[in-house]
CSV table of C-alpha atoms in Angstrom, one decimal:
chain,number,residue,atom,x,y,z
A,1,MET,CA,-62.1,-21.5,-25.6
A,2,ARG,CA,-58.4,-22.3,-24.8
A,3,ARG,CA,-58.1,-24.8,-22.3
A,4,THR,CA,-56.1,-24.2,-19.0
A,5,SER,CA,-53.4,-26.5,-17.6
A,6,THR,CA,-56.7,-28.0,-16.1
A,7,ALA,CA,-58.6,-28.7,-19.3
A,8,VAL,CA,-58.3,-30.4,-22.2
A,9,VAL,CA,-61.4,-31.1,-25.0
A,10,ALA,CA,-61.6,-34.4,-26.1
A,11,VAL,CA,-64.3,-40.0,-41.6
A,12,SER,CA,-64.2,-39.3,-45.2
A,13,LEU,CA,-67.7,-39.9,-46.1
A,14,ALA,CA,-66.5,-42.7,-48.2
A,15,ALA,CA,-64.8,-44.6,-45.6
A,16,VAL,CA,-68.0,-43.9,-43.4
A,17,ALA,CA,-70.2,-45.8,-45.8
A,18,ALA,CA,-67.2,-48.5,-46.4
A,19,CYS,CA,-67.5,-49.4,-43.1
A,20,SER,CA,-71.4,-49.0,-42.2
A,21,SER,CA,-74.2,-51.4,-41.9
A,22,THR,CA,-72.5,-54.2,-43.7
A,23,ALA,CA,-69.8,-54.8,-40.9
A,24,SER,CA,-71.1,-56.7,-38.0
A,25,VAL,CA,-70.5,-56.9,-34.5
A,26,THR,CA,-68.0,-59.1,-33.1
A,27,PRO,CA,-69.4,-61.6,-31.2
A,28,GLN,CA,-68.8,-63.0,-27.9
A,29,LYS,CA,-69.3,-66.3,-26.4
A,30,PRO,CA,-73.0,-66.5,-24.8
A,31,SER,CA,-72.8,-65.9,-20.9
A,32,ALA,CA,-75.6,-65.1,-18.0
A,33,GLY,CA,-77.3,-61.9,-18.7
A,34,PRO,CA,-76.6,-59.1,-16.7
A,35,ALA,CA,-78.0,-58.6,-13.3
A,36,SER,CA,-81.3,-57.2,-12.8
A,37,HIS,CA,-81.0,-54.8,-10.0
A,38,PHE,CA,-78.9,-52.2,-12.7
A,39,THR,CA,-81.3,-49.6,-13.2
A,40,ASP,CA,-81.3,-47.4,-16.6
A,41,TRP,CA,-78.3,-44.8,-16.6
A,42,PRO,CA,-79.2,-43.1,-19.7
A,43,ASN,CA,-76.6,-40.4,-19.8
A,44,TYR,CA,-73.8,-38.1,-18.4
A,45,HIS,CA,-75.2,-37.9,-14.7
A,46,ARG,CA,-78.0,-40.4,-15.4
A,47,THR,CA,-81.3,-37.2,-15.9
A,48,PRO,CA,-81.7,-35.2,-19.1
A,49,ALA,CA,-80.9,-32.2,-16.5
A,50,LYS,CA,-77.3,-34.3,-15.9
A,51,SER,CA,-78.5,-33.7,-12.1
A,52,GLY,CA,-75.7,-36.6,-11.2
A,53,LEU,CA,-78.1,-37.9,-8.6
A,54,ALA,CA,-78.5,-41.7,-8.7
A,55,GLN,CA,-81.5,-43.8,-7.8
A,56,GLY,CA,-79.8,-46.0,-4.9
A,57,SER,CA,-77.3,-45.9,-2.9
A,58,VAL,CA,-73.8,-48.0,-2.2
A,59,ARG,CA,-73.2,-50.1,0.8
A,60,LEU,CA,-69.7,-49.1,2.5
A,61,PRO,CA,-67.4,-50.6,2.5
A,62,LEU,CA,-66.1,-50.9,-0.9
A,63,HIS,CA,-64.0,-53.2,-2.7
A,64,ALA,CA,-62.8,-53.7,-6.6
A,65,ALA,CA,-65.3,-55.4,-8.3
A,66,TRP,CA,-63.4,-55.7,-11.9
A,67,THR,CA,-61.0,-53.8,-14.5
A,68,ARG,CA,-62.0,-54.3,-18.2
A,69,LYS,CA,-59.1,-53.0,-20.7
A,70,LEU,CA,-60.8,-52.0,-24.0
A,71,ASP,CA,-58.9,-51.3,-27.3
A,72,GLY,CA,-58.3,-47.5,-26.3
A,73,GLY,CA,-59.2,-45.0,-23.7
A,74,VAL,CA,-62.5,-44.3,-22.2
A,75,TRP,CA,-62.6,-40.4,-22.1
A,76,SER,CA,-66.6,-40.2,-21.7
A,77,GLU,CA,-68.8,-41.7,-19.0
A,78,PRO,CA,-70.3,-44.6,-20.1
A,79,VAL,CA,-74.4,-45.5,-20.0
A,80,ILE,CA,-76.1,-48.2,-18.4
A,81,ALA,CA,-79.4,-49.1,-21.2
A,82,ASP,CA,-81.7,-52.4,-20.2
A,83,GLY,CA,-78.7,-53.8,-17.9
A,84,VAL,CA,-75.7,-53.6,-20.1
A,85,LEU,CA,-72.8,-51.0,-19.5
A,86,ILE,CA,-72.3,-49.4,-22.7
A,87,ALA,CA,-68.6,-47.9,-23.0
A,88,ALA,CA,-67.1,-45.7,-25.9
A,89,THR,CA,-63.4,-45.5,-26.7
A,90,GLU,CA,-61.2,-43.3,-28.2
A,91,ARG,CA,-60.5,-45.8,-30.9
A,92,ASN,CA,-64.2,-45.3,-32.0
A,93,SER,CA,-65.3,-48.9,-30.8
A,94,VAL,CA,-68.4,-49.2,-28.8
A,95,TYR,CA,-68.9,-51.8,-26.2
A,96,GLY,CA,-71.6,-53.6,-24.4
A,97,LEU,CA,-70.7,-55.0,-20.9
A,98,ASN,CA,-72.1,-57.2,-18.2
A,99,PRO,CA,-72.0,-54.1,-15.4
A,100,GLN,CA,-71.7,-57.3,-12.2
A,101,THR,CA,-68.8,-59.4,-14.1
A,102,GLY,CA,-67.4,-56.5,-16.9
A,103,LYS,CA,-67.8,-59.6,-19.4
A,104,ILE,CA,-68.0,-58.3,-22.9
A,105,LEU,CA,-71.2,-59.1,-24.2
A,106,TRP,CA,-70.8,-57.2,-27.4
A,107,HIS,CA,-68.1,-54.9,-29.5
A,108,GLN,CA,-68.6,-52.5,-32.4
A,109,LYS,CA,-66.2,-51.0,-34.3
A,110,LEU,CA,-67.4,-48.0,-36.1
A,111,ALA,CA,-64.4,-46.3,-37.9
A,112,LEU,CA,-60.7,-45.4,-38.0
A,113,ALA,CA,-59.7,-42.9,-35.3
A,114,GLU,CA,-57.9,-39.6,-36.3
A,115,PRO,CA,-54.3,-39.8,-35.1
A,116,LEU,CA,-52.9,-36.7,-33.2
A,117,SER,CA,-50.4,-36.2,-36.7
A,118,SER,CA,-53.6,-34.9,-38.5
A,119,GLN,CA,-55.2,-32.9,-36.0
A,120,PRO,CA,-54.8,-29.6,-36.3
A,121,CYS,CA,-53.8,-29.5,-32.5
A,122,GLY,CA,-55.1,-30.9,-29.7
A,123,ASP,CA,-53.5,-33.8,-27.0
A,124,ILE,CA,-56.0,-37.2,-27.5
A,125,ASP,CA,-54.5,-39.4,-29.6
A,126,PRO,CA,-55.9,-40.9,-31.2
A,127,LEU,CA,-59.3,-39.0,-31.6
A,128,GLY,CA,-62.6,-40.9,-31.8
A,129,ILE,CA,-65.4,-41.0,-29.4
A,130,THR,CA,-64.9,-38.3,-26.6
A,131,GLY,CA,-68.0,-37.0,-25.9
A,132,SER,CA,-70.4,-39.3,-23.2
A,133,PRO,CA,-73.0,-41.3,-25.1
A,134,ALA,CA,-77.0,-41.1,-24.4
A,135,TYR,CA,-79.4,-44.2,-24.8
A,136,ASP,CA,-83.1,-43.4,-25.5
A,137,PRO,CA,-85.5,-46.4,-24.0
A,138,ALA,CA,-88.2,-45.7,-26.6
A,139,THR,CA,-86.4,-46.7,-29.2
A,140,GLY,CA,-84.0,-48.8,-27.4
A,141,SER,CA,-81.2,-47.1,-29.3
A,142,VAL,CA,-77.8,-45.8,-27.9
A,143,PHE,CA,-76.0,-43.1,-29.9
A,144,VAL,CA,-72.6,-41.9,-30.2
A,145,VAL,CA,-70.8,-39.5,-32.6
A,146,ASP,CA,-67.2,-40.9,-33.9
A,147,THR,CA,-64.5,-38.7,-35.2
A,148,SER,CA,-62.5,-40.6,-38.0
A,149,PRO,CA,-59.6,-39.4,-40.3
A,150,SER,CA,-59.8,-35.4,-41.4
A,151,GLY,CA,-62.0,-34.7,-38.6
A,152,HIS,CA,-65.3,-35.7,-39.9
A,153,HIS,CA,-67.7,-36.7,-37.2
A,154,THR,CA,-70.6,-39.5,-37.5
A,155,VAL,CA,-73.6,-40.0,-35.0
A,156,TRP,CA,-74.5,-43.3,-34.9
A,157,ALA,CA,-77.5,-45.1,-33.5
A,158,LEU,CA,-77.0,-48.6,-32.1
A,159,SER,CA,-79.0,-51.5,-30.4
A,160,ALA,CA,-78.2,-51.6,-26.8
A,161,LYS,CA,-78.9,-54.9,-26.5
A,162,THR,CA,-76.9,-56.2,-29.5
A,163,GLY,CA,-74.8,-53.3,-30.5
A,164,HIS,CA,-76.1,-53.6,-34.0
A,165,ARG,CA,-76.1,-50.5,-36.2
A,166,ARG,CA,-79.2,-48.8,-37.0
A,167,TRP,CA,-78.6,-45.4,-38.9
A,168,HIS,CA,-75.7,-43.0,-39.2
A,169,ARG,CA,-75.8,-39.8,-40.4
A,170,SER,CA,-72.8,-36.8,-41.1
A,171,GLY,CA,-72.6,-34.5,-37.6
A,172,ASP,CA,-71.0,-32.1,-39.5
A,173,ILE,CA,-72.3,-28.7,-40.8
A,174,ARG,CA,-71.9,-27.5,-44.9
A,175,GLY,CA,-69.3,-24.7,-45.2
A,176,ARG,CA,-67.5,-25.6,-41.7
A,177,ASP,CA,-63.7,-26.7,-41.0
A,178,MET,CA,-64.5,-30.1,-39.8
A,179,ASN,CA,-61.1,-30.8,-38.9
A,180,ALA,CA,-61.3,-27.6,-36.3
A,181,GLU,CA,-64.6,-29.1,-34.6
A,182,GLN,CA,-64.4,-31.0,-32.1
A,183,GLN,CA,-67.3,-33.2,-30.5
A,184,ARG,CA,-66.2,-33.3,-26.5
A,185,SER,CA,-69.6,-32.8,-24.7
A,186,ALA,CA,-72.1,-35.4,-23.5
A,187,LEU,CA,-75.1,-36.1,-25.9
A,188,LEU,CA,-78.5,-35.5,-24.7
A,189,VAL,CA,-81.9,-37.2,-26.0
A,190,VAL,CA,-85.3,-35.0,-25.5
A,191,ASP,CA,-88.3,-34.9,-27.1
A,192,HIS,CA,-87.1,-37.6,-29.6
A,193,ARG,CA,-84.3,-35.7,-30.6
A,194,VAL,CA,-80.5,-36.3,-30.3
A,195,ILE,CA,-78.8,-33.4,-29.5
A,196,VAL,CA,-74.9,-32.7,-30.3
A,197,THR,CA,-73.0,-30.0,-29.6
A,198,TYR,CA,-69.3,-29.1,-30.7
A,199,GLY,CA,-66.5,-27.0,-29.5
A,200,GLY,CA,-62.6,-26.8,-30.4
A,201,HIS,CA,-59.3,-28.6,-30.1
A,202,ASP,CA,-57.2,-28.1,-27.1
A,203,GLY,CA,-55.0,-25.1,-28.3
A,204,ASP,CA,-57.9,-23.2,-30.1
A,205,CYS,CA,-56.7,-23.6,-33.6
A,206,GLY,CA,-58.4,-23.1,-37.0
A,207,ASN,CA,-61.7,-21.8,-37.6
A,208,TYR,CA,-64.5,-23.4,-35.5
A,209,VAL,CA,-67.5,-21.9,-34.0
A,210,GLY,CA,-69.7,-23.5,-31.2
A,211,TYR,CA,-72.5,-25.2,-32.4
A,212,ALA,CA,-75.5,-27.4,-31.5
A,213,MET,CA,-77.0,-30.2,-33.8
A,214,SER,CA,-80.8,-31.6,-33.6
A,215,ILE,CA,-81.4,-35.2,-35.0
A,216,ALA,CA,-84.4,-37.4,-34.9
A,217,THR,CA,-84.2,-40.5,-32.9
A,218,ASP,CA,-85.5,-42.6,-36.3
A,219,GLY,CA,-82.7,-40.7,-38.3
A,220,LYS,CA,-84.9,-39.1,-40.2
A,221,GLY,CA,-85.6,-35.5,-41.7
A,222,ARG,CA,-83.9,-32.6,-41.1
A,223,THR,CA,-80.9,-31.7,-38.7
A,224,PRO,CA,-81.5,-28.0,-37.4
A,225,HIS,CA,-78.6,-26.4,-35.8
A,226,TYR,CA,-77.8,-23.5,-33.8
A,227,ALA,CA,-74.2,-21.8,-34.2
A,228,VAL,CA,-73.1,-18.9,-31.8
A,229,PRO,CA,-73.0,-15.6,-34.0
A,230,THR,CA,-69.2,-14.8,-33.8
A,231,ALA,CA,-66.5,-14.5,-35.8
A,232,ARG,CA,-64.6,-18.0,-34.3
A,233,GLU,CA,-64.6,-20.1,-31.2
A,234,ALA,CA,-67.2,-19.8,-28.8
A,235,GLY,CA,-67.1,-23.5,-28.2
A,236,MET,CA,-69.8,-25.7,-26.5
A,237,TRP,CA,-67.3,-28.1,-24.9
A,238,SER,CA,-68.3,-28.6,-21.7
A,239,PRO,CA,-68.0,-32.8,-20.7
A,240,ALA,CA,-71.4,-32.7,-19.3
A,241,GLY,CA,-73.2,-31.2,-22.6
A,242,PRO,CA,-76.3,-30.1,-23.1
A,243,VAL,CA,-79.1,-30.2,-20.2
A,244,VAL,CA,-83.1,-30.4,-20.4
A,245,GLY,CA,-83.6,-27.3,-18.1
A,246,PRO,CA,-87.0,-26.2,-16.3
A,247,THR,CA,-88.7,-24.7,-19.1
A,248,GLY,CA,-88.4,-28.6,-20.7
A,249,ASN,CA,-85.9,-26.7,-23.3
A,250,VAL,CA,-82.3,-27.4,-24.0
A,251,TYR,CA,-79.4,-25.3,-22.1
A,252,VAL,CA,-76.1,-24.9,-23.3
A,253,ALA,CA,-72.9,-23.0,-22.2
A,254,ALA,CA,-70.6,-21.9,-24.6
A,255,GLY,CA,-66.8,-20.4,-24.4
A,256,ASN,CA,-65.2,-17.2,-25.1
A,257,GLY,CA,-65.9,-16.0,-28.8
A,258,ALA,CA,-64.0,-13.4,-30.9
A,259,SER,CA,-65.2,-10.1,-29.7
A,260,THR,CA,-63.7,-8.5,-26.9
A,261,SER,CA,-65.0,-4.8,-27.3
A,262,GLY,CA,-67.9,-3.2,-28.8
A,263,GLY,CA,-71.4,-5.5,-29.3
A,264,TRP,CA,-71.7,-8.7,-27.7
A,265,ASP,CA,-71.5,-11.7,-30.1
A,266,ARG,CA,-73.5,-14.1,-27.9
A,267,SER,CA,-70.5,-16.2,-26.6
A,268,ASP,CA,-69.3,-16.7,-23.0
A,269,SER,CA,-73.3,-17.8,-22.6
A,270,VAL,CA,-75.8,-19.8,-21.3
A,271,THR,CA,-78.6,-19.9,-24.3
A,272,GLU,CA,-81.8,-21.7,-24.1
A,273,LEU,CA,-82.9,-23.7,-27.5
A,274,ALA,CA,-85.9,-25.4,-28.9
A,275,PRO,CA,-85.0,-29.2,-29.0
A,276,ALA,CA,-86.7,-29.6,-32.6
A,277,SER,CA,-85.6,-26.3,-34.1
A,278,MET,CA,-82.7,-25.1,-32.3
A,279,ARG,CA,-84.2,-21.9,-32.2
A,280,ARG,CA,-82.8,-19.3,-29.6
A,281,LEU,CA,-85.5,-18.7,-27.1
A,282,ALA,CA,-83.2,-16.9,-24.2
A,283,VAL,CA,-79.7,-16.1,-23.3
A,284,PHE,CA,-77.5,-15.0,-20.3
A,285,ALA,CA,-74.1,-13.7,-20.2
A,286,PRO,CA,-72.0,-12.2,-17.6
A,287,SER,CA,-71.5,-8.1,-17.7
A,288,THR,CA,-67.9,-9.3,-17.8
A,289,TRP,CA,-68.4,-10.5,-21.3
A,290,ALA,CA,-65.6,-8.6,-23.1
A,291,GLN,CA,-63.1,-9.2,-20.4
A,292,ASP,CA,-63.9,-12.8,-19.9
A,293,ASN,CA,-63.6,-13.3,-23.9
A,294,ALA,CA,-59.9,-11.5,-23.7
A,295,ALA,CA,-58.4,-13.1,-20.9
A,296,ASP,CA,-60.0,-17.0,-21.6
A,297,LEU,CA,-62.3,-16.5,-18.3
A,298,ASP,CA,-65.7,-18.0,-19.8
A,299,LEU,CA,-68.6,-20.4,-19.1
A,300,GLY,CA,-67.7,-23.1,-21.4
A,301,SER,CA,-65.9,-25.5,-19.0
A,302,SER,CA,-69.2,-26.5,-17.4
A,303,SER,CA,-72.6,-27.1,-17.8
A,304,PRO,CA,-75.8,-25.0,-16.7
A,305,LEU,CA,-77.2,-27.2,-13.7
A,306,PRO,CA,-80.7,-27.0,-13.0
A,307,VAL,CA,-81.6,-26.8,-9.5
A,308,GLY,CA,-85.4,-26.6,-8.7
A,309,SER,CA,-86.8,-23.7,-10.9
A,310,ARG,CA,-83.5,-21.9,-10.9
A,311,ILE,CA,-80.0,-22.7,-12.9
A,312,VAL,CA,-76.6,-22.7,-11.7
A,313,ILE,CA,-73.4,-22.0,-13.8
A,314,ALA,CA,-70.0,-21.2,-13.2
A,315,GLY,CA,-67.1,-21.0,-15.4
A,316,LYS,CA,-63.3,-20.4,-15.7
A,317,ARG,CA,-63.6,-16.9,-14.1
A,318,GLY,CA,-64.3,-18.2,-10.4
A,319,THR,CA,-68.0,-17.0,-10.4
A,320,VAL,CA,-71.2,-18.9,-9.8
A,321,TYR,CA,-74.2,-17.3,-11.3
A,322,LEU,CA,-77.9,-18.2,-10.2
A,323,LEU,CA,-80.5,-17.7,-13.0
A,324,SER,CA,-83.9,-18.0,-13.7
A,325,PRO,CA,-85.0,-19.9,-16.2
A,326,ASN,CA,-85.3,-17.0,-18.9
A,327,LEU,CA,-81.9,-16.2,-18.4
A,328,GLY,CA,-82.2,-12.2,-18.4
A,329,GLY,CA,-79.5,-11.3,-20.8
A,330,ILE,CA,-76.5,-9.7,-20.0
A,331,GLY,CA,-75.6,-9.3,-16.0
A,332,GLY,CA,-79.3,-10.8,-15.4
A,333,GLN,CA,-78.1,-13.1,-12.8
A,334,LEU,CA,-80.5,-13.2,-9.8
A,335,ALA,CA,-77.2,-13.6,-7.2
A,336,THR,CA,-73.3,-14.5,-7.4
A,337,ALA,CA,-70.7,-16.4,-5.7
A,338,SER,CA,-67.2,-16.3,-5.8
A,339,GLY,CA,-65.0,-19.1,-5.5
A,340,CYS,CA,-65.4,-21.9,-7.8
A,341,GLN,CA,-63.6,-22.5,-11.5
A,342,ALA,CA,-65.7,-25.1,-12.6
A,343,PHE,CA,-64.5,-28.1,-14.8
A,344,GLY,CA,-66.7,-30.9,-16.0
A,345,GLY,CA,-70.6,-31.5,-14.8
A,346,GLY,CA,-72.4,-30.7,-11.2
A,347,ALA,CA,-74.5,-32.6,-9.2
A,348,THR,CA,-78.0,-31.7,-7.4
A,349,THR,CA,-80.1,-33.0,-4.7
A,350,GLY,CA,-82.9,-30.7,-3.1
A,351,SER,CA,-81.6,-27.2,-3.1
A,352,LEU,CA,-77.8,-28.6,-3.1
A,353,ALA,CA,-75.6,-28.2,-5.6
A,354,ILE,CA,-72.6,-30.0,-5.8
A,355,MET,CA,-69.6,-28.0,-7.8
A,356,PRO,CA,-66.9,-29.5,-9.8
A,357,CYS,CA,-64.5,-26.8,-8.8
A,358,THR,CA,-60.7,-27.1,-9.8
A,359,SER,CA,-60.2,-26.1,-5.8
A,360,GLY,CA,-62.1,-29.1,-4.8
A,361,VAL,CA,-65.7,-30.1,-5.0
A,362,ARG,CA,-67.9,-27.8,-3.5
A,363,ALA,CA,-71.3,-28.1,-1.7
A,364,LEU,CA,-73.6,-24.7,-2.4
A,365,SER,CA,-77.0,-24.0,-1.1
A,366,VAL,CA,-79.6,-22.8,-3.8
A,367,GLY,CA,-82.1,-20.4,-2.5
A,368,ALA,CA,-84.6,-18.3,-5.0
A,369,ASP,CA,-82.4,-15.4,-4.9
A,370,SER,CA,-79.3,-16.4,-3.2
A,371,LEU,CA,-76.2,-18.7,-3.1
A,372,THR,CA,-74.6,-19.8,0.2
A,373,TRP,CA,-71.3,-22.2,0.5
A,374,ARG,CA,-72.1,-25.0,2.6
A,375,TRP,CA,-68.8,-27.0,2.6
A,376,SER,CA,-65.4,-27.6,0.6
A,377,ALA,CA,-63.6,-30.7,0.0
A,378,ASP,CA,-60.4,-29.2,-0.7
A,379,GLY,CA,-58.1,-30.8,-3.3
A,380,ILE,CA,-60.4,-33.5,-4.7
A,381,PHE,CA,-61.2,-32.6,-8.6
A,382,GLY,CA,-63.7,-34.7,-10.6
A,383,SER,CA,-67.7,-34.3,-11.8
A,384,PRO,CA,-69.3,-35.6,-8.7
A,385,VAL,CA,-72.1,-38.4,-8.2
A,386,VAL,CA,-74.8,-38.1,-5.2
A,387,ALA,CA,-76.1,-41.7,-3.8
A,388,GLY,CA,-78.3,-41.7,-1.0
A,389,LYS,CA,-76.3,-39.5,1.6
A,390,ARG,CA,-73.1,-39.6,0.2
A,391,VAL,CA,-71.2,-38.2,-3.0
A,392,PHE,CA,-69.0,-40.2,-4.9
A,393,VAL,CA,-65.7,-38.7,-6.9
A,394,ALA,CA,-63.5,-40.1,-9.4
A,395,ASP,CA,-60.3,-37.7,-7.9
A,396,ARG,CA,-58.1,-37.0,-10.6
A,397,ASN,CA,-55.5,-35.8,-8.2
A,398,SER,CA,-55.3,-38.9,-6.0
A,399,GLY,CA,-56.4,-41.8,-8.6
A,400,SER,CA,-59.0,-42.9,-5.8
A,401,LEU,CA,-62.7,-42.8,-5.6
A,402,LYS,CA,-63.6,-40.5,-2.9
A,403,VAL,CA,-66.8,-41.0,-0.9
A,404,LEU,CA,-67.6,-38.2,0.7
A,405,SER,CA,-70.4,-37.0,3.5
A,406,LEU,CA,-73.4,-35.1,1.4
A,407,ALA,CA,-74.0,-33.2,5.0
A,408,THR,CA,-70.3,-32.4,5.7
A,409,GLY,CA,-68.0,-32.7,2.3
A,410,GLN,CA,-65.8,-35.1,4.7
A,411,VAL,CA,-63.8,-37.7,3.1
A,412,VAL,CA,-66.0,-41.2,4.2
A,413,THR,CA,-63.5,-43.8,2.8
A,414,SER,CA,-61.1,-43.9,-0.5
A,415,VAL,CA,-60.7,-46.6,-3.1
A,416,PRO,CA,-57.6,-46.9,-5.6
A,417,ILE,CA,-58.7,-46.7,-9.1
A,418,SER,CA,-56.9,-49.1,-11.4
A,419,GLY,CA,-55.9,-47.0,-14.6
A,420,SER,CA,-55.2,-43.2,-15.4
A,421,LEU,CA,-58.1,-40.9,-15.2
A,422,PRO,CA,-58.8,-38.9,-17.9
A,423,THR,CA,-58.7,-35.0,-17.6
A,424,PHE,CA,-62.5,-34.7,-16.5
A,425,PRO,CA,-63.2,-38.1,-14.6
A,426,SER,CA,-66.8,-38.8,-13.6
A,427,GLU,CA,-68.7,-42.0,-12.7
A,428,VAL,CA,-71.9,-43.9,-12.9
A,429,VAL,CA,-73.5,-45.1,-9.6
A,430,ASP,CA,-75.5,-47.6,-10.0
A,431,GLY,CA,-76.6,-51.6,-8.9
A,432,ASN,CA,-74.9,-51.0,-5.8
A,433,HIS,CA,-71.3,-50.7,-8.0
A,434,VAL,CA,-69.7,-47.4,-9.2
A,435,PHE,CA,-68.2,-47.4,-12.8
A,436,VAL,CA,-65.4,-45.4,-13.4
A,437,PRO,CA,-64.0,-44.6,-17.0
A,438,THR,CA,-60.2,-44.6,-17.5
A,439,ARG,CA,-57.5,-43.9,-20.0
A,440,SER,CA,-57.4,-48.0,-20.6
A,441,GLY,CA,-61.1,-48.9,-20.1
A,442,ILE,CA,-63.5,-49.3,-17.3
A,443,THR,CA,-63.0,-50.2,-13.5
A,444,ALA,CA,-65.7,-51.5,-11.5
A,445,ILE,CA,-66.0,-50.8,-7.7
A,446,ARG,CA,-69.1,-52.6,-5.7
A,447,GLY,CA,-70.5,-51.9,-2.5
A,448,SER,CA,-70.7,-55.0,0.1
């Protein structure tokens, strides 16, 4: 799971207990409530499939709306829950903001973050909440995972309306090197479960293994997990995280594992998991898995993207694979296309997949057994979102919000973003606004 130049990943139990339910939310002066025209954006790229398809559109031209500096960098995509924009920082703070004005409605500090000096390797300093939150409308809870000193991971449920703590549980597996594991991927809520995945730090140090954990949304009961059966690595670290596929089950991508010859260790793979039990149901790997593992050309850098009854996945090799829901095992793809080294989350509308390729955002027409490139927006890197007839991309290369034509990929307009973008930029498009996380907070851009 070593990162290339384009990629980066990303408490003691006593400390967690000391700052748990007895701590209070920082109150803010009452203000007008959030505007009612904002709809829920409950997780990374909005839908359980992480489709990146907005419910409305944004009217051009675009204008700067507001910029809110927070206590740390926001490497994760925010969520919108019941009219509140919720953002998490690398200092283990979670904020509820008025999406129309940027005013802080509530602020919850969960724990001390882990400084880079105490991490075995990596490049996020400090390391706090890196994986994108997920919101559950049924319970009104928003879920985050913090990282505190010594690499402890804690799963928190907070009230989306007030920020108050509801419950917390350890996100670590007994016997694993917690400080070698990093929680980088977006969370997912499905079937009353919270799905959390883990990988390693930039530099691939320590004895980590990619695993997925399932926790009930009420915080009760067992926490089953699935770990890739490899000696080490095979991190589940894609920024988009686990997705709900055509079967209703969870699909995850894993990076390069320890095996480079002989028997396949189920790394460099897409795996279907049952949400409640984390039982492995199906798995895919390229026929080149051994070479991929040896050369760090695995599938772990992006997430599976459901498109109709099919699944599209691309990784570091530059090959896009078309899969059926049953995945097909080694070499079981239905079709391939070359030309996309992918990092981050894609988007889809109809039979079109918009891919976050390092060479530029690209549009791919997906058939039952075929893949055909439609257009390329060269030089634009970020995780796209489709809204109406346009594609929105927080472009790391230019530090601006690019708006593309969905039909042609041509740039329609571009707006500078206030604040430096994280390594894997993404955005929320909702309520005639675009919300972009930065290394200092959140920037909002509104339509006319």
